[in-house]
mmCIF file with all atom_site columns, C-alpha atoms in Angstrom:
data_model
loop_
_atom_site.group_PDB
_atom_site.id
_atom_site.type_symbol
_atom_site.label_atom_id
_atom_site.label_alt_id
_atom_site.label_comp_id
_atom_site.label_asym_id
_atom_site.label_entity_id
_atom_site.label_seq_id
_atom_site.pdbx_PDB_ins_code
_atom_site.Cartn_x
_atom_site.Cartn_y
_atom_site.Cartn_z
_atom_site.occupancy
_atom_site.B_iso_or_equiv
_atom_site.pdbx_formal_charge
_atom_site.auth_seq_id
_atom_site.auth_comp_id
_atom_site.auth_asym_id
_atom_site.auth_atom_id
_atom_site.pdbx_PDB_model_num
ATOM 1  C CA . MET A 1 1  ? -5.115  -0.572  14.708 1.00 48.00 ? 1  MET A CA 1
ATOM 2  C CA . THR A 1 2  ? -6.248  -1.574  17.852 1.00 51.00 ? 2  THR A CA 1
ATOM 3  C CA . GLN A 1 3  ? -10.071 -0.970  18.840 1.00 48.00 ? 3  GLN A CA 1
ATOM 4  C CA . THR A 1 4  ? -8.892  1.535   21.149 1.00 50.00 ? 4  THR A CA 1
ATOM 5  C CA . ASP A 1 5  ? -7.754  3.800   17.959 1.00 74.00 ? 5  ASP A CA 1
ATOM 6  C CA . TRP A 1 6  ? -10.939 3.866   16.532 1.00 75.00 ? 6  TRP A CA 1
ATOM 7  C CA . ASP A 1 7  ? -13.309 6.634   17.165 1.00 76.00 ? 7  ASP A CA 1
ATOM 8  C CA . SER A 1 8  ? -16.420 5.097   17.193 1.00 73.00 ? 8  SER A CA 1
ATOM 9  C CA . GLU A 1 9  ? -17.791 2.242   19.147 1.00 80.00 ? 9  GLU A CA 1
ATOM 10 C CA . ALA A 1 10 ? -19.747 0.911   16.187 1.00 85.00 ? 10 ALA A CA 1
ATOM 11 C CA . VAL A 1 11 ? -16.065 -0.177  14.201 1.00 89.00 ? 11 VAL A CA 1
ATOM 12 C CA . GLU A 1 12 ? -15.297 -3.330  15.813 1.00 87.00 ? 12 GLU A CA 1
ATOM 13 C CA . PRO A 1 13 ? -19.193 -4.939  15.489 1.00 89.00 ? 13 PRO A CA 1
ATOM 14 C CA . VAL A 1 14 ? -19.218 -3.499  12.091 1.00 91.00 ? 14 VAL A CA 1
ATOM 15 C CA . LEU A 1 15 ? -16.402 -5.268  10.947 1.00 92.00 ? 15 LEU A CA 1
ATOM 16 C CA . ARG A 1 16 ? -16.987 -8.425  12.632 1.00 89.00 ? 16 ARG A CA 1
ATOM 17 C CA . VAL A 1 17 ? -20.600 -8.269  10.641 1.00 91.00 ? 17 VAL A CA 1
ATOM 18 C CA . LEU A 1 18 ? -19.163 -7.947  7.183  1.00 93.00 ? 18 LEU A CA 1
ATOM 19 C CA . HIS A 1 19 ? -16.578 -10.587 8.183  1.00 92.00 ? 19 HIS A CA 1
ATOM 20 C CA . GLN A 1 20 ? -18.983 -13.079 8.955  1.00 89.00 ? 20 GLN A CA 1
ATOM 21 C CA . ALA A 1 21 ? -21.177 -12.006 5.789  1.00 89.00 ? 21 ALA A CA 1
ATOM 22 C CA . GLY A 1 22 ? -19.156 -12.548 3.537  1.00 87.00 ? 22 GLY A CA 1
ATOM 23 C CA . ILE A 1 23 ? -21.120 -10.257 0.917  1.00 92.00 ? 23 ILE A CA 1
ATOM 24 C CA . ALA A 1 24 ? -21.332 -6.679  0.392  1.00 93.00 ? 24 ALA A CA 1
ATOM 25 C CA . VAL A 1 25 ? -23.910 -4.866  2.422  1.00 93.00 ? 25 VAL A CA 1
ATOM 26 C CA . ASN A 1 26 ? -24.762 -1.273  3.709  1.00 94.00 ? 26 ASN A CA 1
ATOM 27 C CA . ALA A 1 27 ? -25.086 0.595   6.324  1.00 94.00 ? 27 ALA A CA 1
ATOM 28 C CA . ALA A 1 28 ? -28.964 -0.258  6.694  1.00 93.00 ? 28 ALA A CA 1
ATOM 29 C CA . VAL A 1 29 ? -28.293 -4.015  6.728  1.00 92.00 ? 29 VAL A CA 1
ATOM 30 C CA . VAL A 1 30 ? -25.268 -3.842  9.160  1.00 92.00 ? 30 VAL A CA 1
ATOM 31 C CA . ALA A 1 31 ? -27.538 -1.853  11.671 1.00 92.00 ? 31 ALA A CA 1
ATOM 32 C CA . ALA A 1 32 ? -30.603 -4.319  11.804 1.00 91.00 ? 32 ALA A CA 1
ATOM 33 C CA . ASN A 1 33 ? -28.228 -7.145  11.998 1.00 87.00 ? 33 ASN A CA 1
ATOM 34 C CA . LEU A 1 34 ? -26.335 -5.670  14.990 1.00 88.00 ? 34 LEU A CA 1
ATOM 35 C CA . GLY A 1 35 ? -29.758 -4.679  16.818 1.00 80.00 ? 35 GLY A CA 1
ATOM 36 C CA . ALA A 1 36 ? -31.147 -8.063  16.048 1.00 81.00 ? 36 ALA A CA 1
ATOM 37 C CA . VAL A 1 37 ? -28.259 -9.868  18.112 1.00 75.00 ? 37 VAL A CA 1
ATOM 38 C CA . GLY A 1 38 ? -28.150 -7.471  20.833 1.00 70.00 ? 38 GLY A CA 1
ATOM 39 C CA . ALA A 1 39 ? -24.730 -6.188  19.950 1.00 62.00 ? 39 ALA A CA 1
ATOM 40 C CA . GLY A 1 40 ? -26.155 -2.572  20.765 1.00 69.00 ? 40 GLY A CA 1
ATOM 41 C CA . ARG A 1 41 ? -28.427 -0.728  18.255 1.00 78.00 ? 41 ARG A CA 1
ATOM 42 C CA . PRO A 1 42 ? -26.559 1.702   16.544 1.00 85.00 ? 42 PRO A CA 1
ATOM 43 C CA . SER A 1 43 ? -28.116 4.017   14.181 1.00 88.00 ? 43 SER A CA 1
ATOM 44 C CA . THR A 1 44 ? -27.451 3.369   10.056 1.00 90.00 ? 44 THR A CA 1
ATOM 45 C CA . ALA A 1 45 ? -25.789 7.147   10.740 1.00 92.00 ? 45 ALA A CA 1
ATOM 46 C CA . GLU A 1 46 ? -23.832 5.408   13.041 1.00 92.00 ? 46 GLU A CA 1
ATOM 47 C CA . VAL A 1 47 ? -23.077 2.265   11.120 1.00 92.00 ? 47 VAL A CA 1
ATOM 48 C CA . ALA A 1 48 ? -21.879 5.043   7.762  1.00 93.00 ? 48 ALA A CA 1
ATOM 49 C CA . ALA A 1 49 ? -19.463 6.631   10.047 1.00 93.00 ? 49 ALA A CA 1
ATOM 50 C CA . ALA A 1 50 ? -17.845 3.725   11.044 1.00 93.00 ? 50 ALA A CA 1
ATOM 51 C CA . LEU A 1 51 ? -17.932 2.208   7.529  1.00 94.00 ? 51 LEU A CA 1
ATOM 52 C CA . ALA A 1 52 ? -16.046 5.917   6.290  1.00 94.00 ? 52 ALA A CA 1
ATOM 53 C CA . GLU A 1 53 ? -13.365 4.883   9.012  1.00 94.00 ? 53 GLU A CA 1
ATOM 54 C CA . LEU A 1 54 ? -12.921 1.436   8.476  1.00 95.00 ? 54 LEU A CA 1
ATOM 55 C CA . GLU A 1 55 ? -12.497 2.571   4.322  1.00 95.00 ? 55 GLU A CA 1
ATOM 56 C CA . ASP A 1 56 ? -9.539  5.307   5.564  1.00 94.00 ? 56 ASP A CA 1
ATOM 57 C CA . ALA A 1 57 ? -8.016  2.459   7.253  1.00 94.00 ? 57 ALA A CA 1
ATOM 58 C CA . ASN A 1 58 ? -8.342  -0.095  3.912  1.00 96.00 ? 58 ASN A CA 1
ATOM 59 C CA . TYR A 1 59 ? -10.109 -2.278  6.263  1.00 96.00 ? 59 TYR A CA 1
ATOM 60 C CA . VAL A 1 60 ? -13.211 -2.384  3.978  1.00 95.00 ? 60 VAL A CA 1
ATOM 61 C CA . ARG A 1 61 ? -14.210 -1.277  0.372  1.00 96.00 ? 61 ARG A CA 1
ATOM 62 C CA . THR A 1 62 ? -16.741 0.009   -1.755 1.00 94.00 ? 62 THR A CA 1
ATOM 63 C CA . LEU A 1 63 ? -18.366 -2.432  -4.330 1.00 91.00 ? 63 LEU A CA 1
ATOM 64 C CA . GLY A 1 64 ? -17.653 -1.493  -7.989 1.00 86.00 ? 64 GLY A CA 1
ATOM 65 C CA . ASP A 1 65 ? -18.993 1.996   -8.393 1.00 85.00 ? 65 ASP A CA 1
ATOM 66 C CA . THR A 1 66 ? -21.097 1.958   -5.465 1.00 82.00 ? 66 THR A CA 1
ATOM 67 C CA . ASP A 1 67 ? -20.774 4.200   -2.640 1.00 85.00 ? 67 ASP A CA 1
ATOM 68 C CA . ASP A 1 68 ? -23.340 2.241   -0.288 1.00 92.00 ? 68 ASP A CA 1
ATOM 69 C CA . TYR A 1 69 ? -22.168 -1.488  -0.497 1.00 96.00 ? 69 TYR A CA 1
ATOM 70 C CA . TYR A 1 70 ? -19.284 -2.809  1.703  1.00 96.00 ? 70 TYR A CA 1
ATOM 71 C CA . LEU A 1 71 ? -17.028 -5.504  1.570  1.00 95.00 ? 71 LEU A CA 1
ATOM 72 C CA . ILE A 1 72 ? -14.345 -6.380  3.759  1.00 96.00 ? 72 ILE A CA 1
ATOM 73 C CA . THR A 1 73 ? -10.664 -6.572  2.522  1.00 96.00 ? 73 THR A CA 1
ATOM 74 C CA . ASP A 1 74 ? -8.113  -9.203  3.306  1.00 95.00 ? 74 ASP A CA 1
ATOM 75 C CA . ARG A 1 75 ? -6.431  -6.541  5.814  1.00 94.00 ? 75 ARG A CA 1
ATOM 76 C CA . GLY A 1 76 ? -10.076 -6.342  7.549  1.00 94.00 ? 76 GLY A CA 1
ATOM 77 C CA . SER A 1 77 ? -10.426 -10.081 7.766  1.00 92.00 ? 77 SER A CA 1
ATOM 78 C CA . GLY A 1 78 ? -7.022  -10.494 9.437  1.00 91.00 ? 78 GLY A CA 1
ATOM 79 C CA . HIS A 1 79 ? -7.783  -8.233  11.805 1.00 89.00 ? 79 HIS A CA 1
ATOM 80 C CA . VAL A 1 80 ? -10.999 -9.936  12.729 1.00 89.00 ? 80 VAL A CA 1
ATOM 81 C CA . SER A 1 81 ? -9.382  -13.141 12.753 1.00 86.00 ? 81 SER A CA 1
ATOM 82 C CA . ASN A 1 82 ? -6.297  -11.599 15.113 1.00 84.00 ? 82 ASN A CA 1
ATOM 83 C CA . GLU A 1 83 ? -7.919  -9.049  17.090 1.00 73.00 ? 83 GLU A CA 1
ATOM 84 C CA . LEU A 1 84 ? -11.404 -10.155 18.075 1.00 62.00 ? 84 LEU A CA 1
ATOM 85 C CA . ASP A 1 85 ? -12.371 -13.116 20.362 1.00 54.00 ? 85 ASP A CA 1
ATOM 86 C CA . ALA A 1 86 ? -14.018 -15.986 19.335 1.00 52.00 ? 86 ALA A CA 1
ATOM 87 C CA . GLU A 1 87 ? -16.896 -15.696 21.752 1.00 49.00 ? 87 GLU A CA 1
ATOM 88 C CA . GLY A 1 88 ? -18.239 -12.787 19.772 1.00 57.00 ? 88 GLY A CA 1
ATOM 89 C CA . PHE A 1 89 ? -21.878 -13.042 18.215 1.00 54.00 ? 89 PHE A CA 1
ATOM 90 C CA . GLY A 1 90 ? -22.923 -14.629 15.084 1.00 53.00 ? 90 GLY A CA 1
ATOM 91 C CA . PHE A 1 91 ? -24.282 -13.494 11.976 1.00 49.00 ? 91 PHE A CA 1
ATOM 92 C CA . VAL A 1 92 ? -28.273 -13.826 12.076 1.00 45.00 ? 92 VAL A CA 1
ATOM 93 C CA . ASP A 1 93 ? -29.436 -16.212 9.755  1.00 42.00 ? 93 ASP A CA 1
#
């Protein structure tokens, strides 16, 4: 799937944050980090919609029994490595 196939503009930045985080995070954490790095300021609802789209495509999965915390899958990591340029923003410390 390419960037132009996504319904939401927030999908690629959300995927990059999850890839760089390496831990399970929720939509509010992703939205806060995207705002902090100047990658737009998607709302928590927009990030949640992007996460749902990514989950449907098997790019992310929920953590255990939760519906709120997401991890990137191997497929999602592969997409980030192959499709997104190396000049993208970094994860906020």
